[in-house]
Coordinates of C-alpha atoms and ligand atoms in Angstrom, one line a residue:
M163 CA -106.2 -82.2 -66.6
S164 CA -109.2 -80.2 -67.6
S165 CA -110.6 -80.4 -71.1
H166 CA -109.0 -78.4 -73.8
P167 CA -111.4 -75.8 -75.4
V168 CA -110.4 -76.8 -79.0
F169 CA -108.8 -80.2 -79.2
R170 CA -110.2 -83.5 -78.0
D171 CA -109.1 -85.0 -74.7
G172 CA -106.3 -87.5 -75.0
L173 CA -105.3 -86.3 -78.5
L174 CA -101.6 -86.8 -77.7
D175 CA -101.8 -89.6 -75.2
G176 CA -98.8 -91.9 -75.3
Q177 CA -96.6 -89.3 -77.0
V178 CA -93.4 -87.9 -75.6
G179 CA -92.2 -84.4 -76.4
I180 CA -89.2 -82.3 -75.5
V181 CA -89.7 -78.6 -75.2
T182 CA -86.5 -76.6 -74.9
G183 CA -87.0 -73.4 -72.9
G184 CA -90.2 -75.1 -71.9
A185 CA -90.5 -73.7 -68.4
T186 CA -91.2 -70.1 -69.0
G187 CA -93.1 -67.7 -71.4
I188 CA -94.1 -69.1 -74.8
G189 CA -92.3 -72.4 -74.0
L190 CA -94.5 -72.9 -70.9
G191 CA -97.6 -72.2 -73.0
I192 CA -96.5 -74.9 -75.4
S193 CA -95.6 -77.4 -72.7
T194 CA -98.9 -76.8 -70.9
T195 CA -101.1 -77.2 -74.0
L196 CA -99.3 -80.4 -75.0
A197 CA -99.6 -81.8 -71.5
Q198 CA -103.3 -80.9 -71.4
L199 CA -103.7 -83.2 -74.5
G200 CA -102.0 -86.1 -72.8
M201 CA -98.4 -85.8 -74.1
H202 CA -95.6 -86.4 -71.6
V203 CA -93.6 -83.2 -71.8
V204 CA -89.9 -83.0 -71.0
L205 CA -89.0 -79.4 -70.1
A206 CA -85.4 -78.7 -71.0
S207 CA -83.7 -75.5 -70.0
R208 CA -80.7 -74.0 -68.3
K209 CA -82.4 -72.9 -65.1
P210 CA -83.4 -75.7 -62.7
E211 CA -85.4 -73.3 -60.5
N212 CA -87.8 -72.5 -63.4
L213 CA -88.0 -76.2 -64.5
Q214 CA -89.1 -77.4 -61.1
S215 CA -92.0 -75.1 -60.6
A216 CA -93.2 -75.6 -64.2
V217 CA -93.1 -79.3 -63.8
E218 CA -94.9 -79.2 -60.4
N219 CA -97.7 -77.0 -61.9
I220 CA -98.3 -79.3 -64.9
V221 CA -98.3 -82.4 -62.7
A222 CA -100.6 -80.7 -60.1
A223 CA -103.1 -80.1 -63.0
G224 CA -103.0 -83.8 -63.9
G225 CA -100.4 -83.7 -66.7
K226 CA -97.3 -85.7 -67.2
A227 CA -94.0 -83.7 -67.1
T228 CA -90.4 -84.1 -66.2
A229 CA -87.4 -81.9 -66.5
V230 CA -83.8 -82.0 -67.8
A231 CA -81.3 -79.2 -67.2
V232 CA -79.4 -78.6 -70.4
D233 CA -77.7 -75.7 -72.3
V234 CA -78.6 -76.2 -75.9
R235 CA -75.2 -74.9 -76.9
D236 CA -73.5 -77.9 -75.5
Q237 CA -73.8 -80.6 -78.1
T238 CA -72.5 -83.4 -75.9
R239 CA -75.0 -82.5 -73.2
V240 CA -77.8 -82.2 -75.7
Q241 CA -77.1 -85.7 -77.1
A242 CA -77.1 -87.1 -73.5
M243 CA -80.5 -85.4 -72.9
A244 CA -82.0 -87.1 -76.0
R245 CA -80.5 -90.5 -74.9
Q246 CA -81.8 -90.0 -71.3
V247 CA -85.4 -89.1 -72.5
H248 CA -85.4 -92.1 -74.8
D249 CA -84.1 -94.5 -72.1
E250 CA -86.6 -93.3 -69.5
L251 CA -89.7 -92.8 -71.6
G252 CA -89.1 -95.2 -74.5
R253 CA -89.7 -92.8 -77.4
I254 CA -89.4 -89.2 -78.7
D255 CA -92.3 -88.1 -80.8
L256 CA -91.8 -84.3 -80.7
L257 CA -89.1 -81.8 -80.3
V258 CA -90.0 -78.2 -79.8
N259 CA -86.9 -75.9 -80.3
N260 CA -88.1 -73.0 -78.3
A261 CA -85.0 -72.0 -76.3
A262 CA -83.8 -68.6 -77.6
G263 CA -81.9 -65.6 -76.5
N264 CA -81.7 -62.0 -77.8
F265 CA -81.3 -58.4 -76.9
Y266 CA -81.2 -55.1 -78.8
K267 CA -77.7 -53.9 -79.5
K268 CA -76.1 -51.7 -82.2
S269 CA -74.4 -54.1 -84.7
E270 CA -71.2 -52.1 -84.6
E271 CA -71.0 -52.6 -80.8
L272 CA -71.7 -56.4 -80.8
S273 CA -68.8 -58.2 -79.2
E274 CA -67.7 -61.5 -80.5
N275 CA -69.1 -63.1 -77.4
A276 CA -72.5 -61.3 -77.7
W277 CA -72.8 -62.4 -81.3
K278 CA -71.8 -65.9 -80.6
S279 CA -74.1 -66.3 -77.6
V280 CA -77.2 -65.6 -79.5
I281 CA -76.2 -67.5 -82.7
E282 CA -75.2 -70.5 -80.6
I283 CA -78.4 -70.6 -78.6
D284 CA -80.8 -69.9 -81.5
L285 CA -79.2 -71.6 -84.4
Y286 CA -76.6 -74.1 -83.1
G287 CA -79.0 -75.1 -80.3
T288 CA -81.8 -75.7 -82.8
F289 CA -79.5 -77.8 -85.0
F290 CA -77.9 -79.7 -82.1
C291 CA -81.3 -80.7 -80.6
T292 CA -82.8 -81.6 -83.9
Q293 CA -79.8 -83.8 -84.8
A294 CA -79.8 -85.4 -81.4
V295 CA -83.4 -86.7 -81.7
F296 CA -82.9 -87.9 -85.3
P297 CA -81.8 -91.5 -84.5
Y298 CA -84.7 -92.1 -82.2
M299 CA -87.3 -90.7 -84.5
K300 CA -85.8 -92.6 -87.4
A301 CA -85.8 -95.8 -85.5
Q302 CA -89.4 -95.4 -84.5
G303 CA -90.5 -94.6 -88.0
G304 CA -91.1 -90.9 -87.7
G305 CA -91.4 -87.8 -85.5
R306 CA -92.0 -84.1 -85.5
V307 CA -89.9 -81.1 -84.9
V308 CA -91.2 -77.6 -84.5
S309 CA -88.7 -74.8 -84.2
T310 CA -89.4 -71.3 -83.0
S311 CA -88.5 -68.6 -85.6
M312 CA -89.5 -65.0 -85.7
T313 CA -90.8 -62.4 -88.3
L314 CA -88.2 -59.7 -87.7
H315 CA -85.9 -60.9 -90.5
Y316 CA -88.6 -60.7 -93.1
R317 CA -87.6 -57.0 -93.2
G318 CA -84.5 -55.2 -91.9
W319 CA -84.7 -55.0 -88.1
P320 CA -82.1 -52.7 -86.7
L321 CA -80.3 -53.7 -83.5
M322 CA -81.1 -57.4 -83.9
A323 CA -78.4 -58.5 -86.4
H324 CA -77.5 -61.5 -84.3
A325 CA -81.1 -62.8 -83.6
T326 CA -82.4 -62.2 -87.1
A327 CA -79.4 -63.9 -88.7
A328 CA -79.9 -66.9 -86.4
K329 CA -83.6 -67.2 -87.1
A330 CA -83.1 -66.9 -90.9
G331 CA -80.8 -69.9 -90.4
V332 CA -83.6 -71.7 -88.4
D333 CA -85.9 -71.1 -91.4
A334 CA -83.3 -72.5 -93.8
L335 CA -82.8 -75.6 -91.6
T336 CA -86.5 -76.1 -91.4
R337 CA -86.8 -76.3 -95.2
T338 CA -83.7 -78.3 -95.8
L339 CA -84.2 -80.9 -93.1
A340 CA -87.9 -81.3 -94.1
V341 CA -86.8 -82.5 -97.5
E342 CA -83.7 -84.5 -96.2
W343 CA -85.6 -86.4 -93.5
A344 CA -89.0 -86.8 -95.1
E345 CA -88.1 -90.4 -96.1
H346 CA -87.9 -91.2 -92.4
G347 CA -91.3 -89.8 -91.6
I348 CA -89.9 -86.9 -89.7
R349 CA -91.9 -83.6 -90.2
I350 CA -89.9 -80.4 -89.7
N351 CA -91.8 -77.2 -89.3
A352 CA -91.4 -73.8 -87.7
I353 CA -93.5 -71.2 -86.0
A354 CA -93.0 -67.5 -86.0
P355 CA -94.7 -66.0 -83.0
G356 CA -95.7 -62.3 -82.9
P357 CA -95.6 -60.1 -79.8
I358 CA -96.5 -62.0 -76.6
P359 CA -96.5 -59.8 -73.5
T360 CA -93.8 -61.6 -71.5
E361 CA -92.1 -59.9 -68.5
G362 CA -89.6 -58.3 -70.9
V363 CA -92.4 -56.6 -72.9
R364 CA -94.1 -55.4 -69.8
K365 CA -90.8 -54.0 -68.6
A366 CA -90.5 -52.0 -71.9
F367 CA -93.9 -50.4 -71.1
T368 CA -93.0 -49.6 -67.5
P369 CA -91.7 -46.0 -67.0
P370 CA -88.3 -45.9 -65.3
P371 CA -88.3 -45.0 -61.5
G372 CA -88.8 -41.3 -61.1
A373 CA -90.2 -40.6 -64.6
P374 CA -93.1 -38.2 -64.6
V375 CA -96.2 -40.3 -65.1
P376 CA -99.8 -39.0 -65.1
D377 CA -102.2 -40.6 -62.5
F378 CA -104.3 -42.3 -65.1
F379 CA -101.3 -44.2 -66.6
S380 CA -101.3 -47.9 -66.3
V381 CA -99.0 -50.4 -68.0
D382 CA -101.9 -52.6 -69.0
K383 CA -103.8 -49.7 -70.7
A384 CA -100.6 -48.5 -72.5
M385 CA -100.0 -52.0 -73.8
D386 CA -103.6 -52.3 -74.9
V387 CA -103.5 -49.0 -76.8
F388 CA -100.2 -50.2 -78.4
A389 CA -101.8 -53.5 -79.5
K390 CA -104.8 -51.8 -81.0
A391 CA -102.6 -49.4 -82.9
T392 CA -100.1 -51.9 -84.3
I393 CA -101.7 -55.4 -84.5
P394 CA -104.5 -55.8 -87.0
L395 CA -106.3 -58.3 -84.8
K396 CA -106.0 -55.7 -82.0
R397 CA -104.7 -57.8 -79.2
W398 CA -101.4 -59.2 -77.9
G399 CA -100.9 -62.9 -78.4
T400 CA -100.9 -65.4 -75.6
P401 CA -98.6 -68.4 -75.0
E402 CA -101.7 -70.6 -75.6
D403 CA -102.1 -69.1 -79.1
I404 CA -98.7 -70.5 -79.9
G405 CA -99.2 -73.8 -78.0
Q406 CA -102.3 -74.6 -80.0
M407 CA -100.4 -74.4 -83.3
V408 CA -97.8 -76.7 -81.9
A409 CA -100.5 -79.1 -80.8
Y410 CA -102.0 -79.1 -84.3
L411 CA -98.6 -79.9 -85.8
A412 CA -98.0 -82.7 -83.3
S413 CA -101.5 -84.2 -84.0
P414 CA -102.5 -86.4 -87.0
A415 CA -103.8 -83.1 -88.6
G416 CA -100.2 -82.3 -89.2
D417 CA -99.4 -85.5 -91.1
W418 CA -98.9 -83.9 -94.5
I419 CA -97.2 -80.7 -93.3
T420 CA -93.5 -80.3 -93.5
G421 CA -91.1 -77.5 -94.3
A422 CA -93.7 -74.9 -93.4
I423 CA -93.2 -71.8 -91.3
F424 CA -96.3 -70.6 -89.7
V425 CA -96.6 -66.9 -88.7
I426 CA -98.9 -66.5 -85.6
D427 CA -99.0 -62.8 -84.9
G428 CA -102.4 -61.3 -85.4
G429 CA -101.2 -59.9 -88.7
E430 CA -98.5 -57.8 -87.0
W431 CA -95.6 -58.1 -89.4
L432 CA -97.7 -57.5 -92.5
A433 CA -99.1 -54.3 -90.9
K434 CA -95.5 -53.3 -90.1
S435 CA -94.6 -53.7 -93.7
K436 CA -97.4 -51.4 -94.7
T437 CA -96.9 -48.7 -92.1
G438 CA -93.2 -49.0 -91.3
M439 CA -94.0 -49.0 -87.6
Ligands
HXC643 C1 -76.3 -56.3 -74.3 C2 -75.8 -58.4 -73.7 C3 -77.0 -58.6 -73.1 C4 -77.9 -57.5 -73.1 C5 -75.9 -60.4 -72.9 N1 -75.1 -59.6 -73.6 N2 -77.1 -59.8 -72.6 N3 -75.4 -57.3 -74.3 N4 -77.5 -56.3 -73.8 N5 -79.1 -57.5 -72.6 C6 -73.8 -59.8 -74.0 C7 -72.8 -59.9 -72.9 O1 -72.3 -58.6 -72.6 C8 -71.8 -60.8 -73.3 O2 -70.8 -60.2 -74.2 C9 -72.5 -61.8 -74.2 O3 -73.7 -61.1 -74.6 C10 -72.9 -63.1 -73.5 O4 -73.6 -62.7 -72.3 P1 -73.7 -63.7 -71.1 O5 -74.8 -63.2 -70.2 O6 -72.4 -63.9 -70.5 O7 -74.0 -65.1 -71.7 P2 -75.2 -66.0 -71.6 O8 -75.6 -66.4 -70.2 O9 -74.9 -67.0 -72.5 O10 -76.4 -65.1 -72.2 C11 -77.3 -65.5 -73.1 C12 -78.0 -64.3 -73.7 C13 -78.7 -63.5 -72.5 C14 -79.0 -64.7 -74.7 C15 -77.0 -63.4 -74.3 O11 -79.2 -62.3 -73.0 C16 -79.9 -64.3 -71.9 O12 -79.7 -65.3 -71.3 N6 -81.1 -63.8 -72.1 C17 -82.3 -64.4 -71.5 C18 -83.0 -65.2 -72.5 C19 -83.7 -64.4 -73.6 O13 -83.1 -63.4 -74.1 N7 -84.9 -64.8 -73.9 C20 -85.6 -64.0 -74.9 C21 -86.1 -65.0 -75.9 S1 -87.4 -64.3 -76.8 P3 -69.4 -59.7 -73.6 O14 -68.7 -59.1 -74.8 O15 -69.7 -58.7 -72.5 O16 -68.7 -60.9 -73.0 C22 -87.0 -64.3 -78.4 C23 -88.1 -63.7 -79.3 C24 -87.7 -62.6 -80.2 O17 -86.0 -64.7 -78.8 C25 -88.6 -61.4 -80.3 C26 -87.9 -60.2 -80.4 C27 -88.7 -58.9 -80.2

């Protein structure tokens, strides 16, 4: 693979990492960055079609990647995944709990199933995957877990009761397991990404069919104006911004870091606190 602009070539050579939800969006940025640095990445997600093309792209660029189809809500399947990765690749150095689900919905209208789906993917899934890699990391004398959190629960965030509750739980797990498993050399950290313009975000900026739109309107321009108005560093984040933090935590530079939650958002949530936007 081509050289990384920040980290040295081969920084993560010989390491094996699992990235849940690693085939799309932020997860793909994380997987790609780790593979660029020599890690063998195992992309784990529900959708085989996404997995296959992501693996092919990483391998075509000279990286090492394989895929496992798994729903992180299924504890038995998650345990089988960890066993399979260990059997095939001999170790598990890193788990990135990136798989997540959410949608905006009035709390009073959330059905039991809707609430449960998000809590089970974001919180149960994070716990099941982390618990599943524990025996392998313990046996090899250490490992790293990086879970994806968010910043929305730092304040009240209407219409996101399910996701904010789940991610607050992820933060709690991060701190608790960091202390509980430190004796095994397992570092547990979390990242809280800010706005990354995934397809869903672009869709939110795209006027519905038939809406009156002036000739000069463009989705890219509208998104740029929004970023300049709401993000102190005046740009959207990229999957690579997030991937680089994970690479840092997976590297020896992260040796003395555990129980930490890193906000990577261009200052967005602090500015929101100030302006209420
Ligand atoms: C309202 C929804 C919904 C939506 C699902 N539900 N999607 N309600 N709006 N967009 C409700 C369904 O009606 C159903 O309840 C219940 O949730 C389960 O939905 P299913 O589709 O049957 O289940 P499942 O396949 O398990 O869906 C998982 C999901 C879904 C998370 C609920 O939305 C999904 O797969 N989303 C794609 C992944 C995703 O959201 N990624 C974003 C991650 S980014 P009923 O009562 O009808 O049975 C992220 C960063 C946060 O998390 C940043 C926030 C700004």
